[in-house]
Short mmCIF file of C-alpha atoms in Angstrom, two decimals:
data_model
loop_
_atom_site.label_atom_id
_atom_site.label_comp_id
_atom_site.label_asym_id
_atom_site.label_seq_id
_atom_site.Cartn_x
_atom_site.Cartn_y
_atom_site.Cartn_z
CA UNK I 41 34.62 26.94 1.84
CA UNK I 42 32.59 27.42 5.03
CA UNK I 43 34.24 30.79 5.62
CA UNK I 44 31.77 32.24 3.14
CA UNK I 45 28.31 33.19 4.34
CA UNK I 46 26.59 31.99 1.12
CA UNK I 47 28.18 28.56 1.50
CA UNK I 48 27.08 28.24 5.13
CA UNK I 49 23.54 29.15 4.10
CA UNK I 50 23.75 26.72 1.19
CA UNK I 51 24.79 23.84 3.49
CA UNK I 52 22.02 24.66 5.96
CA UNK I 53 19.36 24.96 3.25
CA UNK I 54 20.38 21.81 1.39
CA UNK I 55 20.61 19.81 4.64
CA UNK I 56 17.13 20.89 5.68
CA UNK I 57 15.58 20.20 2.27
CA UNK I 58 17.34 16.83 2.13
CA UNK I 59 15.95 15.74 5.50
CA UNK I 60 12.33 16.14 4.40
CA UNK I 61 13.02 14.90 0.86
CA UNK I 62 14.64 11.71 2.16
CA UNK I 63 11.72 10.88 4.46
CA UNK I 64 8.97 11.58 1.92
CA UNK I 65 11.04 9.91 -0.82
CA UNK I 66 11.21 6.63 1.14
CA UNK I 67 7.41 6.51 1.16
CA UNK I 68 7.10 7.68 -2.46
CA UNK I 69 9.29 4.81 -3.67
CA UNK I 70 7.52 2.30 -1.40
CA UNK I 71 4.13 3.42 -2.76
CA UNK I 72 5.42 3.46 -6.38
CA UNK I 73 4.46 7.12 -6.68
CA UNK I 74 7.77 8.44 -7.98
CA UNK I 75 6.04 9.82 -11.06
CA UNK I 76 3.60 11.75 -8.87
CA UNK I 77 6.55 13.25 -6.98
CA UNK I 78 8.12 14.29 -10.27
CA UNK I 79 4.86 15.89 -11.43
CA UNK I 80 4.55 17.90 -8.21
CA UNK I 81 7.83 19.66 -8.90
CA UNK I 82 6.53 20.71 -12.32
CA UNK I 83 3.26 21.92 -10.82
CA UNK I 84 5.37 23.86 -8.33
CA UNK I 85 7.35 25.38 -11.22
CA UNK I 86 4.15 26.86 -12.65
CA UNK I 87 3.29 28.29 -9.21
CA UNK I 88 6.76 29.73 -8.75
CA UNK I 89 6.72 31.35 -12.18
CA UNK I 90 3.25 32.77 -11.48
CA UNK I 91 4.52 34.17 -8.17
CA UNK I 92 7.43 35.87 -9.90
CA UNK I 93 5.06 37.33 -12.47
CA UNK I 94 2.82 38.63 -9.65
CA UNK I 95 5.82 40.14 -7.85
CA UNK I 96 5.78 37.61 -4.99
CA UNK I 97 8.57 35.34 -3.70
CA UNK I 98 8.77 32.26 -5.98
CA UNK I 99 9.08 29.89 -2.99
CA UNK I 100 5.56 30.88 -1.83
CA UNK I 101 4.01 29.97 -5.18
CA UNK I 102 6.07 26.81 -5.37
CA UNK I 103 4.89 25.59 -1.97
CA UNK I 104 1.29 26.57 -2.46
CA UNK I 105 0.80 24.92 -5.85
CA UNK I 106 2.89 21.80 -5.11
CA UNK I 107 1.22 21.31 -1.71
CA UNK I 108 -2.29 21.84 -3.05
CA UNK I 109 -1.57 19.78 -6.17
CA UNK I 110 -0.40 16.88 -4.04
CA UNK I 111 -3.43 17.02 -1.77
CA UNK I 112 -5.84 17.01 -4.72
CA UNK I 113 -3.93 14.16 -6.38
CA UNK I 114 -3.95 12.06 -3.21
CA UNK I 115 -7.60 12.56 -2.32
CA UNK I 116 -8.90 11.95 -5.85
CA UNK I 117 -8.97 8.19 -5.24
CA UNK I 118 -8.25 7.48 -8.91
CA UNK I 119 -6.79 4.15 -9.93
CA UNK I 120 -3.11 3.96 -10.85
CA UNK I 121 -3.64 3.88 -14.62
CA UNK I 122 -6.02 6.85 -14.43
CA UNK I 123 -3.48 8.60 -12.22
CA UNK I 124 -0.65 8.17 -14.69
CA UNK I 125 -2.58 9.76 -17.56
CA UNK I 126 -3.88 12.62 -15.41
CA UNK I 127 -0.46 13.23 -13.88
CA UNK I 128 1.25 13.17 -17.28
CA UNK I 129 -1.17 15.72 -18.71
CA UNK I 130 -0.97 17.94 -15.62
CA UNK I 131 2.82 17.76 -15.66
CA UNK I 132 3.01 18.86 -19.29
CA UNK I 133 0.47 21.65 -18.81
CA UNK I 134 2.27 22.90 -15.69
CA UNK I 135 5.57 23.18 -17.52
CA UNK I 136 3.79 25.05 -20.32
CA UNK I 137 2.07 27.38 -17.85
CA UNK I 138 5.36 28.03 -16.08
CA UNK I 139 7.03 28.95 -19.37
CA UNK I 140 4.10 31.27 -20.20
CA UNK I 141 4.45 33.16 -16.89
CA UNK I 142 8.21 33.51 -17.42
CA UNK I 143 7.54 34.78 -20.95
CA UNK I 144 4.99 37.31 -19.62
CA UNK I 145 7.46 38.35 -16.95
CA UNK I 146 9.98 39.08 -19.71
CA UNK I 147 12.79 38.93 -17.13
CA UNK I 148 16.32 37.66 -17.48
CA UNK I 149 16.82 34.01 -18.38
CA UNK I 150 18.68 33.34 -15.11
CA UNK I 151 15.37 33.42 -13.23
CA UNK I 152 14.08 30.52 -15.30
CA UNK I 153 17.40 28.73 -14.95
CA UNK I 154 17.33 29.13 -11.16
CA UNK I 155 13.84 27.68 -10.96
CA UNK I 156 14.58 24.78 -13.28
CA UNK I 157 18.04 23.85 -12.04
CA UNK I 158 18.22 25.40 -8.56
CA UNK I 159 20.38 28.13 -7.07
CA UNK I 160 21.27 26.92 -3.61
CA UNK I 161 24.33 29.20 -3.41
CA UNK I 162 22.07 32.18 -3.84
CA UNK I 163 19.79 31.45 -0.87
CA UNK I 164 19.28 34.34 1.54
CA UNK I 165 18.39 34.34 5.23
CA UNK I 166 14.61 34.97 4.85
CA UNK I 167 14.38 32.04 2.42
CA UNK I 168 16.32 29.86 4.86
CA UNK I 169 13.90 30.77 7.68
CA UNK I 170 10.95 29.89 5.44
CA UNK I 171 12.62 26.60 4.51
CA UNK I 172 13.28 25.77 8.18
CA UNK I 173 9.64 26.29 9.15
CA UNK I 174 8.45 24.28 6.13
CA UNK I 175 10.80 21.38 6.79
CA UNK I 176 10.00 21.21 10.52
CA UNK I 177 6.26 21.26 9.79
CA UNK I 178 6.72 18.65 7.08
CA UNK I 179 8.76 16.35 9.32
CA UNK I 180 6.19 16.68 12.12
CA UNK I 181 3.42 15.82 9.67
CA UNK I 182 5.30 12.79 8.35
CA UNK I 183 6.03 11.57 11.89
CA UNK I 184 2.32 11.75 12.67
CA UNK I 185 1.23 10.01 9.46
CA UNK I 186 3.93 7.33 9.38
CA UNK I 187 2.02 4.39 10.92
CA UNK I 188 -1.24 4.55 8.95
CA UNK I 189 0.67 5.58 5.81
CA UNK I 190 2.96 2.55 6.08
CA UNK I 191 -0.04 0.25 6.56
CA UNK I 192 -1.85 1.83 3.64
CA UNK I 193 1.25 1.57 1.45
CA UNK I 194 1.87 -2.12 2.16
CA UNK I 195 -1.69 -3.45 2.31
CA UNK I 196 -4.19 -0.94 0.93
CA UNK I 197 -7.21 -3.28 0.89
CA UNK I 198 -6.71 -4.43 4.44
CA UNK I 199 -6.14 -0.86 5.61
CA UNK I 200 -9.44 0.17 4.04
CA UNK I 201 -11.21 -2.73 5.75
CA UNK I 202 -9.71 -1.76 9.10
CA UNK I 203 -11.19 1.71 8.79
CA UNK I 204 -8.04 3.68 7.90
CA UNK I 205 -9.15 6.94 6.17
CA UNK I 206 -7.45 6.08 2.89
CA UNK I 207 -8.11 9.25 0.88
CA UNK I 208 -7.34 11.56 3.79
CA UNK I 209 -4.00 9.90 4.52
CA UNK I 210 -3.08 9.73 0.81
CA UNK I 211 -4.01 13.39 0.33
CA UNK I 212 -2.08 14.55 3.39
CA UNK I 213 0.96 12.55 2.32
CA UNK I 214 1.07 13.96 -1.20
CA UNK I 215 0.41 17.43 0.23
CA UNK I 216 3.50 17.02 2.43
CA UNK I 217 5.37 15.64 -0.58
CA UNK I 218 4.47 18.88 -2.37
CA UNK I 219 6.07 20.85 0.46
CA UNK I 220 9.16 18.63 0.31
CA UNK I 221 9.30 19.13 -3.44
CA UNK I 222 9.21 22.89 -2.99
CA UNK I 223 11.99 22.76 -0.40
CA UNK I 224 14.05 20.43 -2.57
CA UNK I 225 13.53 22.55 -5.69
CA UNK I 226 15.30 25.42 -3.92
CA UNK I 227 18.43 23.26 -3.90
CA UNK I 228 18.30 21.14 -7.05
CA UNK I 229 15.71 23.00 -9.15
CA UNK I 230 12.40 21.53 -10.22
CA UNK I 231 13.92 19.32 -12.91
CA UNK I 232 16.25 17.52 -10.52
CA UNK I 233 14.05 17.08 -7.47
CA UNK I 234 14.34 13.33 -8.08
CA UNK I 235 17.98 13.38 -7.09
CA UNK I 236 17.28 14.14 -3.43
CA UNK I 237 13.82 12.61 -3.25
CA UNK I 238 13.94 9.31 -5.09
CA UNK I 239 17.61 8.30 -4.98
CA UNK I 240 18.08 8.17 -1.19
CA UNK I 241 14.62 6.64 -0.59
CA UNK I 242 15.21 3.90 -3.16
CA UNK I 243 18.68 3.21 -1.78
CA UNK I 244 17.40 2.96 1.80
CA UNK I 245 14.64 0.57 0.71
CA UNK I 246 17.22 -1.65 -1.00
CA UNK I 247 18.92 -2.08 2.36
CA UNK I 248 15.90 -3.97 3.73
CA UNK I 249 15.90 -2.14 7.06
CA UNK I 250 12.98 -1.71 9.45
CA UNK I 251 10.80 1.28 8.50
CA UNK I 252 12.21 3.52 11.23
CA UNK I 253 15.81 2.68 10.33
CA UNK I 254 14.97 2.96 6.62
CA UNK I 255 13.49 6.44 7.07
CA UNK I 256 16.55 7.52 9.08
CA UNK I 257 18.85 6.04 6.42
CA UNK I 258 16.96 7.81 3.61
CA UNK I 259 17.18 11.15 5.44
CA UNK I 260 20.86 10.59 6.29
CA UNK I 261 21.75 9.60 2.74
CA UNK I 262 19.90 12.61 1.33
CA UNK I 263 21.80 14.99 3.64
CA UNK I 264 25.13 13.28 2.85
CA UNK I 265 24.47 13.47 -0.91
CA UNK I 266 23.36 17.11 -0.71
CA UNK I 267 26.42 18.15 1.31
CA UNK I 268 28.73 15.92 -0.74
CA UNK I 269 27.34 17.50 -3.91
CA UNK I 270 27.93 21.00 -2.57
CA UNK I 271 31.51 20.16 -1.61
CA UNK I 272 32.13 18.50 -4.97
CA UNK I 273 30.69 21.50 -6.79
CA UNK I 274 32.93 23.83 -4.77
CA UNK I 275 36.01 21.80 -5.70
CA UNK I 276 35.16 21.09 -9.33
CA UNK I 277 33.18 24.17 -10.36
CA UNK I 278 30.49 21.84 -11.77
CA UNK I 279 26.83 22.72 -11.11
CA UNK I 280 25.60 21.65 -7.64
CA UNK I 281 22.55 19.87 -9.10
CA UNK I 282 24.77 17.74 -11.32
CA UNK I 283 27.07 16.80 -8.41
CA UNK I 284 24.13 15.79 -6.20
CA UNK I 285 22.56 13.79 -9.06
CA UNK I 286 25.87 12.04 -9.71
CA UNK I 287 26.32 11.08 -6.05
CA UNK I 288 22.69 9.93 -5.80
CA UNK I 289 23.08 7.66 -8.82
CA UNK I 290 26.44 6.29 -7.65
CA UNK I 291 25.19 5.48 -4.15
CA UNK I 292 22.06 3.79 -5.50
CA UNK I 293 24.01 1.79 -8.07
CA UNK I 294 26.66 0.61 -5.63
CA UNK I 295 24.06 -0.29 -3.00
CA UNK I 296 22.05 -2.27 -5.55
CA UNK I 297 25.12 -4.22 -6.63
CA UNK I 298 26.10 -4.94 -3.04
CA UNK I 299 22.61 -6.09 -2.00
CA UNK I 300 22.30 -8.29 -5.10
CA UNK I 301 25.55 -10.01 -4.21
CA UNK I 302 24.43 -10.41 -0.63
CA UNK I 303 20.82 -11.56 -1.08
CA UNK I 304 20.35 -12.34 -4.77
CA UNK I 305 17.37 -10.77 -6.52
CA UNK I 306 14.44 -10.27 -4.20
CA UNK I 307 11.30 -11.20 -6.11
CA UNK I 308 9.14 -8.43 -7.44
CA UNK I 309 11.57 -5.69 -6.63
CA UNK I 310 10.11 -2.92 -8.75
CA UNK I 311 12.24 0.05 -7.94
CA UNK O 101 -30.75 -18.03 24.80
CA UNK O 102 -28.67 -19.46 21.93
CA UNK O 103 -25.76 -17.47 20.50
CA UNK O 104 -26.56 -15.47 17.35
CA UNK O 105 -25.18 -16.77 14.03
CA UNK O 106 -21.66 -15.66 13.18
CA UNK O 107 -23.09 -14.25 9.95
CA UNK O 108 -26.78 -13.66 9.43
CA UNK O 109 -27.71 -12.57 5.91
CA UNK O 110 -31.28 -12.19 4.64
CA UNK O 111 -32.52 -10.78 1.34
CA UNK O 112 -29.15 -9.19 0.67
CA UNK O 113 -28.72 -7.20 -2.53
CA UNK O 114 -25.29 -5.68 -2.96
CA UNK O 115 -22.60 -4.62 -5.41
CA UNK O 116 -19.95 -1.95 -5.97
CA UNK O 117 -20.90 1.52 -7.23
CA UNK O 118 -24.64 0.87 -7.05
CA UNK O 119 -24.53 -2.23 -9.28
CA UNK O 120 -26.38 -5.33 -8.12
CA UNK O 121 -23.86 -8.14 -8.27
CA UNK O 122 -25.73 -10.30 -5.73
CA UNK O 123 -29.51 -10.45 -5.23
CA UNK O 124 -31.68 -11.96 -2.53
CA UNK O 125 -28.83 -13.79 -0.80
CA UNK O 126 -29.90 -15.63 2.38
CA UNK O 127 -27.84 -17.72 4.81
CA UNK O 128 -27.01 -18.13 8.49
CA UNK O 129 -23.51 -19.34 9.32
CA UNK O 130 -23.12 -20.95 12.76
CA UNK O 131 -20.13 -19.84 14.89
CA UNK O 132 -17.03 -22.06 14.88
CA UNK O 133 -17.58 -23.50 11.41
CA UNK O 134 -15.67 -23.38 8.11
CA UNK O 135 -17.56 -22.20 5.02
CA UNK O 136 -16.16 -22.40 1.49
CA UNK O 137 -17.43 -19.63 -0.77
CA UNK O 138 -17.41 -20.98 -4.33
CA UNK O 139 -18.23 -19.59 -7.73
CA UNK O 140 -16.70 -18.46 -11.02
CA UNK O 141 -14.75 -15.22 -11.50
CA UNK O 142 -17.04 -12.22 -11.16
CA UNK O 143 -19.71 -14.17 -9.28
CA UNK O 144 -19.49 -11.78 -6.33
CA UNK O 145 -17.24 -13.52 -3.82
CA UNK O 146 -15.09 -10.47 -3.17
CA UNK O 147 -18.18 -8.24 -3.32
CA UNK O 148 -19.77 -10.34 -0.56
CA UNK O 149 -16.60 -10.09 1.53
CA UNK O 150 -16.34 -6.33 1.04
CA UNK O 151 -19.98 -6.03 2.11
CA UNK O 152 -19.28 -8.10 5.22
CA UNK O 153 -16.33 -5.81 5.99
CA UNK O 154 -18.54 -2.72 5.74
CA UNK O 155 -16.79 -1.43 2.59
CA UNK O 156 -19.91 -1.75 0.42
CA UNK O 157 -23.29 -0.64 1.70
CA UNK O 158 -26.00 -3.17 0.74
CA UNK O 159 -28.87 -1.89 -1.41
CA UNK O 160 -31.37 -4.17 0.36
CA UNK O 161 -31.65 -6.80 3.07
CA UNK O 162 -30.20 -7.34 6.51
CA UNK O 163 -26.69 -8.39 7.41
CA UNK O 164 -25.27 -8.93 10.91
CA UNK O 165 -22.07 -10.35 12.36
CA UNK O 166 -22.59 -12.01 15.76
CA UNK O 167 -25.86 -10.12 16.05
CA UNK O 168 -24.23 -6.73 15.44
CA UNK O 169 -24.52 -4.61 12.29
CA UNK O 170 -21.54 -4.64 9.93
CA UNK O 171 -19.11 -1.71 9.92
CA UNK O 172 -15.49 -1.10 8.94
CA UNK O 173 -12.73 -1.53 11.48
CA UNK O 174 -14.38 -4.27 13.57
CA UNK O 175 -11.77 -5.79 15.83
CA UNK O 176 -13.50 -9.18 15.91
CA UNK O 177 -13.08 -9.69 12.14
CA UNK O 178 -9.75 -10.83 10.67
CA UNK O 179 -9.30 -10.38 6.92
CA UNK O 180 -6.86 -11.80 4.42
CA UNK O 181 -7.28 -9.99 1.06
CA UNK O 182 -6.46 -11.62 -2.27
CA UNK O 183 -2.72 -11.90 -2.80
CA UNK O 184 -1.28 -9.42 -5.23
CA UNK O 185 2.27 -8.35 -6.03
CA UNK O 186 3.51 -7.21 -2.64
CA UNK O 187 4.59 -3.64 -2.07
CA UNK O 188 7.80 -3.30 -0.10
CA UNK O 189 9.36 -6.62 -1.18
CA UNK O 190 12.62 -5.84 0.61
CA UNK O 191 10.87 -5.21 3.93
CA UNK O 192 10.55 -8.19 6.26
CA UNK O 193 7.40 -10.17 6.85
CA UNK O 194 7.44 -8.93 10.43
CA UNK O 195 7.38 -5.33 9.15
CA UNK O 196 4.32 -6.12 7.03
CA UNK O 197 2.50 -7.63 10.00
CA UNK O 198 3.47 -4.84 12.41
CA UNK O 199 2.43 -2.19 9.88
CA UNK O 200 -1.08 -3.63 9.88
CA UNK O 201 -1.15 -3.96 13.65
CA UNK O 202 0.07 -0.44 14.41
CA UNK O 203 -1.31 1.42 11.40
CA UNK O 204 -4.95 0.77 12.09
CA UNK O 205 -4.90 1.88 15.70
CA UNK O 206 -2.37 4.61 16.27
CA UNK O 207 -0.57 7.54 14.72
CA UNK O 208 3.14 8.28 14.99
CA UNK O 209 6.39 6.59 14.03
CA UNK O 210 6.45 2.82 13.41
CA UNK O 211 7.68 0.75 16.34
CA UNK O 212 9.90 -2.23 15.37
CA UNK O 213 8.86 -4.12 18.51
CA UNK O 214 5.79 -6.31 18.31
CA UNK O 215 3.53 -7.62 21.04
CA UNK O 216 4.21 -11.00 22.69
CA UNK O 217 1.07 -12.27 20.92
CA UNK O 218 2.84 -11.92 17.55
CA UNK O 219 5.80 -14.16 18.49
CA UNK O 220 3.41 -16.68 20.06
CA UNK O 221 1.29 -16.85 16.89
CA UNK O 222 4.35 -17.07 14.63
CA UNK O 223 5.56 -20.04 16.67
CA UNK O 224 2.14 -21.63 16.82
CA UNK O 225 1.80 -21.53 13.03
CA UNK O 226 5.43 -22.59 12.55
CA UNK O 227 6.49 -19.51 10.60
CA UNK O 228 8.89 -17.79 13.03
CA UNK O 229 11.82 -18.38 10.67
CA UNK O 230 10.00 -16.65 7.79
CA UNK O 231 9.11 -13.45 9.62
CA UNK O 232 12.52 -11.82 9.35
CA UNK O 233 13.14 -12.66 5.68
CA UNK O 234 12.38 -10.09 2.93
CA UNK O 235 8.69 -10.45 2.07
CA UNK O 236 9.46 -10.56 -1.67
CA UNK O 237 11.77 -13.56 -1.22
CA UNK O 238 8.98 -15.74 0.22
CA UNK O 239 6.89 -18.16 -1.82
CA UNK O 240 3.15 -17.57 -2.20
CA UNK O 241 2.35 -20.17 0.46
CA UNK O 242 4.85 -18.72 2.91
CA UNK O 243 3.39 -15.24 2.43
CA UNK O 244 -0.14 -16.58 2.97
CA UNK O 245 0.85 -18.16 6.27
CA UNK O 246 2.48 -14.95 7.49
CA UNK O 247 -0.56 -12.92 6.46
CA UNK O 248 -2.74 -15.43 8.25
CA UNK O 249 -0.80 -14.66 11.42
CA UNK O 250 -1.57 -11.01 10.78
CA UNK O 251 -5.27 -11.75 10.35
CA UNK O 252 -5.29 -13.64 13.64
CA UNK O 253 -3.76 -10.85 15.71
CA UNK O 254 -6.22 -9.25 18.08
CA UNK O 255 -8.14 -12.51 18.60
CA UNK O 256 -10.85 -12.18 15.96
CA UNK O 257 -14.00 -14.33 16.06
CA UNK O 258 -14.54 -14.32 12.29
CA UNK O 259 -11.82 -14.90 9.73
CA UNK O 260 -12.51 -13.86 6.12
CA UNK O 261 -9.98 -15.31 3.68
CA UNK O 262 -10.24 -14.13 0.06
CA UNK O 263 -8.78 -16.76 -2.31
CA UNK O 264 -6.12 -17.95 0.15
CA UNK O 265 -5.26 -20.94 -2.07
CA UNK O 266 -4.83 -18.99 -5.31
CA UNK O 267 -1.47 -19.61 -6.95
CA UNK O 268 -0.34 -22.15 -4.36
CA UNK O 269 1.12 -25.57 -5.13
CA UNK O 270 -0.87 -28.60 -3.85
CA UNK O 271 1.31 -29.01 -0.74
CA UNK O 272 0.85 -25.39 0.36
CA UNK O 273 -2.88 -25.57 -0.51
CA UNK O 274 -3.19 -28.50 1.84
CA UNK O 275 -1.20 -26.69 4.56
CA UNK O 276 -3.43 -23.60 4.43
CA UNK O 277 -6.62 -25.69 4.33
CA UNK O 278 -5.57 -27.79 7.32
CA UNK O 279 -4.62 -24.65 9.19
CA UNK O 280 -8.04 -23.11 8.57
CA UNK O 281 -9.75 -26.24 9.90
CA UNK O 282 -7.48 -26.32 12.96
CA UNK O 283 -8.24 -22.66 13.74
CA UNK O 284 -11.97 -23.31 13.60
CA UNK O 285 -11.76 -26.43 15.81
CA UNK O 286 -9.21 -25.29 18.37
CA UNK O 287 -9.98 -21.58 18.65
CA UNK O 288 -13.67 -21.68 17.86
CA UNK O 289 -13.16 -19.28 14.97
CA UNK O 290 -15.71 -18.94 12.20
CA UNK O 291 -13.82 -19.17 8.91
CA UNK O 292 -15.17 -17.97 5.57
CA UNK O 293 -12.87 -18.63 2.63
CA UNK O 294 -13.38 -18.16 -1.08
CA UNK O 295 -11.89 -20.60 -3.54
CA UNK O 296 -12.34 -21.88 -7.09
CA UNK O 297 -11.78 -25.48 -6.06
CA UNK O 298 -13.58 -27.15 -3.17
CA UNK O 299 -11.37 -30.25 -3.21
CA UNK O 300 -8.42 -28.98 -1.14
CA UNK O 301 -10.95 -27.86 1.50
CA UNK O 302 -13.16 -30.92 1.38
CA UNK O 303 -11.97 -32.32 4.71
CA UNK O 304 -12.32 -29.08 6.66
CA UNK O 305 -15.46 -27.51 5.20
CA UNK O 306 -18.72 -27.66 7.17
CA UNK O 307 -20.81 -25.93 4.50
CA UNK O 308 -20.53 -24.21 1.15
CA UNK O 309 -21.96 -20.99 -0.22
CA UNK O 310 -22.12 -21.16 -4.02
CA UNK O 311 -22.46 -17.89 -5.93
CA UNK O 312 -23.36 -17.72 -9.62
CA UNK O 313 -25.62 -15.66 -11.85
CA UNK O 314 -26.14 -13.09 -9.08
CA UNK O 315 -27.70 -15.66 -6.75
CA UNK O 316 -26.48 -17.92 -3.95
CA UNK O 317 -27.12 -21.38 -2.56
CA UNK O 318 -26.07 -22.34 0.95
CA UNK O 319 -25.84 -25.76 2.59
CA UNK O 320 -23.62 -28.79 2.91
CA UNK O 321 -21.41 -29.77 0.01
CA UNK O 322 -23.69 -32.74 -0.74
CA UNK O 323 -26.77 -30.50 -0.84
CA UNK O 324 -25.35 -27.66 -2.94
CA UNK O 325 -22.86 -29.29 -5.28
CA UNK O 326 -25.42 -31.15 -7.34
CA UNK O 327 -26.32 -30.94 -11.02
CA UNK O 328 -29.88 -29.58 -10.44
CA UNK O 329 -28.76 -26.83 -8.03
CA UNK O 330 -25.81 -25.65 -10.13
CA UNK O 331 -27.80 -25.90 -13.38
CA UNK O 332 -30.40 -23.59 -11.85
CA UNK O 333 -27.75 -21.15 -10.61
CA UNK O 334 -25.87 -21.00 -13.92
CA UNK O 335 -29.03 -21.12 -16.03
CA UNK O 336 -27.57 -23.86 -18.22
CA UNK O 337 -26.95 -27.59 -17.92
CA UNK O 338 -24.15 -28.35 -15.45
CA UNK O 339 -22.89 -31.82 -14.52
CA UNK O 340 -21.35 -32.58 -11.12
CA UNK O 341 -19.11 -35.61 -10.86
CA UNK O 342 -17.88 -37.20 -7.62
CA UNK O 343 -14.97 -39.61 -7.62
CA UNK O 344 -14.92 -42.60 -5.23
CA UNK O 345 -12.39 -40.73 -3.08
CA UNK O 346 -14.89 -37.87 -2.70
CA UNK O 347 -13.40 -35.31 -5.10
CA UNK O 348 -15.90 -33.08 -6.86
CA UNK O 349 -15.69 -31.89 -10.47
CA UNK O 350 -18.09 -29.48 -12.13
CA UNK O 351 -18.51 -29.49 -15.90
CA UNK O 352 -20.75 -27.29 -18.03
CA UNK O 353 -22.21 -27.88 -21.45
CA UNK O 354 -23.66 -31.40 -21.34
CA UNK O 355 -27.36 -31.95 -21.78
#
């Protein structure tokens, strides 16, 4: 299958998106912000649809709105219960706005389908270059933020007392998550961003590794699931997004079973 | 010249979001002593601690730690927040401690290696075997001891412990209380710990700070835990009973 240019580009793009999605996903699951990650993809959908309507590349709108949305969400400092309501309303409105722009665009339905469910086999070289820059910048940002973000995620009150800039770090993290969401949406579509973002992160956390090893495992699993999904889709003719989602669920389920047998239930495991 | 008090507080009025939870609070806590901060829920114990940590700016009054003004991020203050459901239950206790140690000082990727001071403290407090277990698999008392190690890293002079006995069984309560007393005696640390029940701390406490009705009384247990003082603080009749073994019980409602 690698003899075809579109498949080589698809493997490169999905591998890159998976790297950043795995790393940000590990932190999203640790911080119990999976819902926020899900909402960012929907906010990105509205931006992508607006970009298409304005005659711009959809990836630009996706990145801009998801990145900005994440930064605003993170720096708002709202409590979790306030967050959930605000995120739920924003998510619903974003989907509605996205559908409005697609309606105004009056284009073929495949454009909406590509945004919602991904079209990794249709990625071209300029998009791949844009993805590469985004992913490298995102990974550099995550590497810089990792220590204070980990502290803030595990012990928020203590971090605040020690002078960690809580809102800044939270805002930067969700901003980077927005970028990861945009990259991931190119592969899985906005509706299935969870497959590459939450599945590998949750699986890696189940393994009880050190943070560095956990982040590497999350990134590695995400790449393996993305490439495995592509290969499976090639062989079975099933949609790529479905194959990646299936692998993500299987790996998480099997890991959970194995760790339960090994350690028993770890108290308060909420993911 | 004598050393300044560990905590010097005069005419303090403070509270979150501009509210006045505490008014005209005055006390001087000598260095190297253990102080129990008592009072009902909502009396302002955590508010006082957050003010001492520089997280709430007082509306009035003066507040100094070892003669220096309060501010966030002071290296000479160790803090143990109230225990809540831990995030990252599958991560080890060591990871939790190292995250706090590395996350407040540096940027970059987490380093799984800790300083020699960490292993020494884990051994000293007898919790080396707990550090590598998943944090979520530890009991409340075991978690408290590990987090106490974390609070002690960096050789603080003042240790602020917010409800360290909450949810613990009597044996673990006793362990944590004894440990606090030992730290004050052997390391010269000033320990400030909030609790609902003075009895587990009775043997290690040098003085108590009782908060109620927005006000505070400071002194020895015998001076503060009396019916007249607490009745004044609560604004209603309060009886204080002492058993022959020295245990103290507070009861409201009798005239």
